[in-house]
Amino acid sequence: MLAALLVLLGLTALLYLAVLLRAAITQRIVPNAEAALLGAVTNFFDTLGIGSFAPSTAWVKFRHLLPDKLIPSTLLVGHTGPSIMQGIVFLLLLGADVDPVLLVGCILSLLTGALIGARLVTQAAVWLVQLTVALGLVIAATIFMAINLHLMPGGGSASTLPLPLMLLAFAVNFTLGVLVNFGIGNYAPTLIMFSLMGMDPRYAFPVMAGSAAIAGAGASISHIRIGEIDLRVVTGIILGGIPAVLVAAFVVRSMDVAMLRWLVIGVVYYAAAVMARSAWAGWRA
């Protein structure tokens, strides 16, 4: 089953790259250098557990790199490349220890939600996208704070779940698949969910990474074809992010990121307030 998942992930990655390269070559895209640096930093710390969507959203908002409407879809497509690399790494390191039914079910659930959500985000009003992103940022920052204050559930030692909890996990992953199109990452909510259900938190990583990789690729292909993304930022994040994932996974492996997380908390809360203000102004207009 693990070998089949890795093959599926490889084929999905090739299709994602083919569609992306075709669009980039057709439009003669030059990768954005600032986005490459952003991709390197955020995906390095994403591999170590910080997350990439929230700090990336905060940065592009501060720097005005993207219109608000394009932030979720552009970041999703850009961070999917590094997520695929993370998926391969974590499946190889820990995938064999996880119940294959749980692993495959969560991946398919997230993929289904991501494909449905890809159309929803492009059809939504700008203020609704802004509001959803703002809520996602608040949730992410609050989770970071809970981690730093040691309020997160410690988890258990299980590598699988009883059937009722497994079905609940599938439903949650479907919802997260829809929300990932709005710039809300699946890593932190999935980690909390599995920990509350008694699973060993380590075993959440192949589920999170494998789901994000395959679902992200599926949704990204839709976003690339729809065209409401900035390919300069997308290609920059990919070029900077993939090497950073490999360095974090195989060279650094672990480091104390508590102080960095406090900084991210402040920045992300501020970005959420700015995004919410824009949503309020757009809704009134």
Short mmCIF file of C-alpha atoms in Angstrom, two decimals:
data_model
loop_
_atom_site.label_atom_id
_atom_site.label_comp_id
_atom_site.label_asym_id
_atom_site.label_seq_id
_atom_site.Cartn_x
_atom_site.Cartn_y
_atom_site.Cartn_z
CA MET A 1 0.00 0.00 0.00
CA LEU A 2 2.84 2.39 0.85
CA ALA A 3 4.53 1.64 -2.46
CA ALA A 4 1.26 2.30 -4.30
CA LEU A 5 0.85 5.62 -2.48
CA LEU A 6 4.38 6.67 -3.38
CA VAL A 7 3.75 5.77 -7.03
CA LEU A 8 0.48 7.73 -6.97
CA LEU A 9 2.26 10.68 -5.38
CA GLY A 10 4.99 10.51 -8.01
CA LEU A 11 2.51 10.45 -10.88
CA THR A 12 0.52 13.28 -9.32
CA ALA A 13 3.72 15.31 -8.95
CA LEU A 14 4.63 14.78 -12.59
CA LEU A 15 1.18 15.90 -13.75
CA TYR A 16 1.33 18.95 -11.46
CA LEU A 17 4.77 19.91 -12.77
CA ALA A 18 3.78 19.34 -16.40
CA VAL A 19 0.72 21.59 -16.15
CA LEU A 20 2.68 24.22 -14.23
CA LEU A 21 5.67 24.23 -16.59
CA ARG A 22 3.42 24.47 -19.63
CA ALA A 23 1.67 27.53 -18.20
CA ALA A 24 4.95 29.13 -17.10
CA ILE A 25 6.64 28.59 -20.48
CA THR A 26 3.61 29.77 -22.42
CA GLN A 27 3.51 33.00 -20.40
CA ARG A 28 7.33 33.34 -20.30
CA ILE A 29 7.32 33.58 -16.54
CA VAL A 30 10.38 34.75 -14.61
CA PRO A 31 10.27 33.54 -10.97
CA ASN A 32 9.96 36.25 -8.35
CA ALA A 33 13.18 36.40 -6.30
CA GLU A 34 11.45 37.62 -3.15
CA ALA A 35 8.96 34.75 -3.42
CA ALA A 36 11.89 32.30 -3.71
CA LEU A 37 13.33 33.60 -0.44
CA LEU A 38 9.87 33.46 1.15
CA GLY A 39 9.42 29.87 -0.05
CA ALA A 40 12.80 28.84 1.34
CA VAL A 41 12.18 30.30 4.80
CA THR A 42 8.55 29.26 5.24
CA ASN A 43 8.97 25.72 3.92
CA PHE A 44 12.12 25.14 5.96
CA PHE A 45 10.17 25.91 9.13
CA ASP A 46 7.06 24.18 7.79
CA THR A 47 9.02 20.91 7.72
CA LEU A 48 10.01 21.52 11.35
CA GLY A 49 6.40 22.18 12.40
CA ILE A 50 5.90 25.96 12.14
CA GLY A 51 3.61 25.95 9.09
CA SER A 52 3.90 27.84 5.81
CA PHE A 53 0.49 29.22 4.86
CA ALA A 54 -0.01 31.68 7.72
CA PRO A 55 3.44 33.34 7.63
CA SER A 56 3.37 33.41 3.82
CA THR A 57 -0.04 35.07 3.83
CA ALA A 58 1.15 37.64 6.34
CA TRP A 59 4.26 38.45 4.27
CA VAL A 60 2.58 38.82 0.89
CA LYS A 61 -0.10 40.98 2.54
CA PHE A 62 2.49 43.27 4.13
CA ARG A 63 4.54 43.50 0.94
CA HIS A 64 1.53 43.82 -1.38
CA LEU A 65 2.96 41.06 -3.59
CA LEU A 66 -0.52 39.86 -4.55
CA PRO A 67 -4.09 41.14 -4.69
CA ASP A 68 -6.09 39.69 -1.77
CA LYS A 69 -8.25 37.67 -4.17
CA LEU A 70 -5.19 35.81 -5.51
CA ILE A 71 -3.44 35.12 -2.19
CA PRO A 72 -5.07 31.75 -1.28
CA SER A 73 -4.85 30.15 -4.74
CA THR A 74 -1.33 31.42 -5.47
CA LEU A 75 0.05 30.22 -2.14
CA LEU A 76 -1.70 26.87 -2.52
CA VAL A 77 -0.16 26.24 -5.94
CA GLY A 78 3.25 27.50 -4.85
CA HIS A 79 3.49 25.55 -1.60
CA THR A 80 2.21 22.36 -3.23
CA GLY A 81 5.65 21.69 -4.78
CA PRO A 82 7.44 21.69 -1.40
CA SER A 83 4.48 19.81 0.13
CA ILE A 84 4.98 17.02 -2.40
CA MET A 85 8.60 16.74 -1.30
CA GLN A 86 7.48 16.63 2.35
CA GLY A 87 4.93 13.96 1.46
CA ILE A 88 7.60 11.73 -0.06
CA VAL A 89 9.94 12.24 2.92
CA PHE A 90 7.37 11.56 5.65
CA LEU A 91 5.79 8.61 3.83
CA LEU A 92 9.22 7.02 3.49
CA LEU A 93 10.16 7.69 7.12
CA LEU A 94 6.87 6.92 8.92
CA GLY A 95 4.26 5.80 6.39
CA ALA A 96 4.76 2.08 6.97
CA ASP A 97 3.77 2.48 10.64
CA VAL A 98 0.33 4.02 9.96
CA ASP A 99 -2.88 2.08 9.29
CA PRO A 100 -3.14 2.07 5.47
CA VAL A 101 -6.95 2.43 5.56
CA LEU A 102 -6.65 5.58 7.68
CA LEU A 103 -3.84 6.93 5.52
CA VAL A 104 -5.57 6.36 2.17
CA GLY A 105 -8.99 7.42 3.46
CA CYS A 106 -7.69 10.75 4.77
CA ILE A 107 -5.80 11.42 1.54
CA LEU A 108 -8.86 10.72 -0.64
CA SER A 109 -11.11 12.78 1.65
CA LEU A 110 -8.81 15.80 1.55
CA LEU A 111 -8.40 15.44 -2.21
CA THR A 112 -12.17 15.42 -2.77
CA GLY A 113 -12.65 18.50 -0.64
CA ALA A 114 -9.76 20.30 -2.33
CA LEU A 115 -11.15 19.68 -5.82
CA ILE A 116 -14.57 21.00 -4.80
CA GLY A 117 -13.09 24.01 -3.01
CA ALA A 118 -10.96 25.04 -6.01
CA ARG A 119 -14.07 26.22 -7.84
CA LEU A 120 -15.67 27.75 -4.76
CA VAL A 121 -12.79 30.12 -4.01
CA THR A 122 -12.68 31.50 -7.55
CA GLN A 123 -16.43 32.17 -7.54
CA ALA A 124 -16.53 33.72 -4.06
CA ALA A 125 -16.75 37.47 -3.50
CA VAL A 126 -13.42 39.14 -2.65
CA TRP A 127 -14.61 40.17 0.83
CA LEU A 128 -15.64 36.57 1.60
CA VAL A 129 -12.18 35.30 0.61
CA GLN A 130 -10.60 38.03 2.76
CA LEU A 131 -12.80 37.13 5.74
CA THR A 132 -12.08 33.40 5.40
CA VAL A 133 -8.34 34.04 5.20
CA ALA A 134 -8.54 36.32 8.25
CA LEU A 135 -10.32 33.59 10.24
CA GLY A 136 -7.74 31.05 9.10
CA LEU A 137 -4.91 33.32 10.26
CA VAL A 138 -6.54 33.77 13.68
CA ILE A 139 -6.92 30.01 14.04
CA ALA A 140 -3.30 29.41 13.01
CA ALA A 141 -1.94 32.04 15.41
CA THR A 142 -4.07 30.68 18.26
CA ILE A 143 -2.77 27.17 17.63
CA PHE A 144 0.81 28.47 17.62
CA MET A 145 0.14 30.14 20.98
CA ALA A 146 -1.35 26.94 22.42
CA ILE A 147 1.73 25.00 21.31
CA ASN A 148 4.10 27.52 22.92
CA LEU A 149 2.09 27.52 26.16
CA HIS A 150 2.07 23.69 26.17
CA LEU A 151 -1.73 23.57 25.97
CA MET A 152 -1.77 21.20 23.00
CA PRO A 153 -2.92 17.62 23.61
CA GLY A 154 -0.01 15.28 24.05
CA GLY A 155 -1.52 12.42 22.08
CA GLY A 156 -1.24 8.69 22.70
CA SER A 157 0.64 5.83 21.09
CA ALA A 158 -1.91 4.43 18.62
CA SER A 159 -1.17 4.14 14.89
CA THR A 160 -4.82 3.70 13.89
CA LEU A 161 -8.33 4.67 15.03
CA PRO A 162 -11.56 2.79 15.77
CA LEU A 163 -14.11 2.95 12.95
CA PRO A 164 -16.28 5.82 14.35
CA LEU A 165 -13.25 8.06 14.90
CA MET A 166 -11.81 7.06 11.53
CA LEU A 167 -15.01 8.15 9.78
CA LEU A 168 -14.90 11.42 11.72
CA ALA A 169 -11.30 11.92 10.60
CA PHE A 170 -12.38 11.42 6.97
CA ALA A 171 -15.13 14.05 7.37
CA VAL A 172 -12.73 16.54 8.96
CA ASN A 173 -10.19 16.01 6.18
CA PHE A 174 -12.85 16.64 3.54
CA THR A 175 -13.68 19.96 5.21
CA LEU A 176 -9.99 20.87 5.46
CA GLY A 177 -9.64 20.06 1.77
CA VAL A 178 -12.25 22.68 0.93
CA LEU A 179 -10.65 25.23 3.27
CA VAL A 180 -7.11 24.73 1.95
CA ASN A 181 -8.22 26.61 -1.18
CA PHE A 182 -8.93 29.61 1.06
CA GLY A 183 -5.41 29.60 2.49
CA ILE A 184 -6.13 27.57 5.63
CA GLY A 185 -3.50 24.85 6.08
CA ASN A 186 -4.37 21.31 7.12
CA TYR A 187 -1.30 20.50 9.22
CA ALA A 188 -2.16 22.03 12.60
CA PRO A 189 -5.87 21.02 12.66
CA THR A 190 -4.98 17.46 11.65
CA LEU A 191 -2.27 17.21 14.31
CA ILE A 192 -4.66 18.42 17.00
CA MET A 193 -7.43 16.08 15.84
CA PHE A 194 -5.24 12.95 15.87
CA SER A 195 -3.72 13.88 19.22
CA LEU A 196 -7.18 14.28 20.77
CA MET A 197 -8.15 10.91 19.32
CA GLY A 198 -5.21 9.21 21.05
CA MET A 199 -2.86 8.72 18.11
CA ASP A 200 0.89 9.17 18.35
CA PRO A 201 1.48 12.69 16.94
CA ARG A 202 4.40 11.40 14.86
CA TYR A 203 2.03 9.30 12.81
CA ALA A 204 0.04 12.38 11.88
CA PHE A 205 2.91 13.61 9.71
CA PRO A 206 2.66 11.08 6.86
CA VAL A 207 -1.13 11.56 6.85
CA MET A 208 -0.84 15.37 6.83
CA ALA A 209 1.97 15.54 4.32
CA GLY A 210 0.64 12.86 2.00
CA SER A 211 -2.83 14.42 2.02
CA ALA A 212 -1.51 17.94 1.45
CA ALA A 213 0.69 16.76 -1.41
CA ILE A 214 -1.89 14.81 -3.41
CA ALA A 215 -4.84 17.08 -2.62
CA GLY A 216 -2.73 20.19 -3.21
CA ALA A 217 -1.61 18.90 -6.59
CA GLY A 218 -5.18 18.13 -7.64
CA ALA A 219 -6.48 21.53 -6.57
CA SER A 220 -3.41 23.28 -8.03
CA ILE A 221 -4.03 21.85 -11.47
CA SER A 222 -7.54 23.31 -11.35
CA HIS A 223 -6.22 26.70 -10.21
CA ILE A 224 -3.56 26.77 -12.93
CA ARG A 225 -6.17 26.03 -15.59
CA ILE A 226 -8.55 28.65 -14.16
CA GLY A 227 -5.68 31.14 -14.28
CA GLU A 228 -6.40 33.24 -11.18
CA ILE A 229 -2.87 32.93 -9.74
CA ASP A 230 0.44 34.79 -10.01
CA LEU A 231 2.85 32.36 -11.64
CA ARG A 232 5.89 34.51 -10.83
CA VAL A 233 5.20 34.07 -7.11
CA VAL A 234 4.25 30.41 -7.57
CA THR A 235 7.49 29.45 -9.34
CA GLY A 236 9.55 31.47 -6.88
CA ILE A 237 8.07 29.67 -3.87
CA ILE A 238 8.71 26.29 -5.49
CA LEU A 239 12.32 27.04 -6.41
CA GLY A 240 13.09 28.23 -2.90
CA GLY A 241 10.92 25.80 -1.01
CA ILE A 242 11.93 22.35 -2.29
CA PRO A 243 15.65 22.60 -1.36
CA ALA A 244 14.65 24.05 2.03
CA VAL A 245 12.46 21.01 2.75
CA LEU A 246 15.36 18.65 2.07
CA VAL A 247 17.72 20.66 4.28
CA ALA A 248 15.19 20.72 7.14
CA ALA A 249 14.32 17.01 6.83
CA PHE A 250 17.80 15.52 6.44
CA VAL A 251 20.30 18.10 7.71
CA VAL A 252 18.71 20.13 10.52
CA ARG A 253 15.96 17.65 11.53
CA SER A 254 14.97 19.57 14.67
CA MET A 255 15.61 22.89 16.39
CA ASP A 256 14.07 25.11 19.05
CA VAL A 257 11.51 27.22 17.18
CA ALA A 258 9.56 28.50 20.21
CA MET A 259 10.90 32.07 20.00
CA LEU A 260 10.33 32.18 16.26
CA ARG A 261 6.78 30.95 16.78
CA TRP A 262 6.07 33.87 19.15
CA LEU A 263 7.22 36.26 16.44
CA VAL A 264 5.00 34.51 13.89
CA ILE A 265 2.04 34.76 16.30
CA GLY A 266 2.29 38.55 16.47
CA VAL A 267 2.76 38.98 12.74
CA VAL A 268 -0.08 36.62 11.85
CA TYR A 269 -2.56 38.23 14.27
CA TYR A 270 -1.75 41.63 12.78
CA ALA A 271 -2.18 40.30 9.23
CA ALA A 272 -5.52 38.79 10.25
CA ALA A 273 -6.69 42.18 11.56
CA VAL A 274 -5.65 43.91 8.32
CA MET A 275 -7.37 41.25 6.20
CA ALA A 276 -10.53 41.43 8.32
CA ARG A 277 -10.62 45.22 7.94
CA SER A 278 -10.38 44.84 4.16
CA ALA A 279 -13.19 42.27 4.26
CA TRP A 280 -15.36 44.64 6.32
CA ALA A 281 -14.77 47.49 3.88
CA GLY A 282 -15.53 45.23 0.91
CA TRP A 283 -18.72 43.87 2.49
CA ARG A 284 -19.98 47.40 3.22
CA ALA A 285 -19.19 48.48 -0.33
#
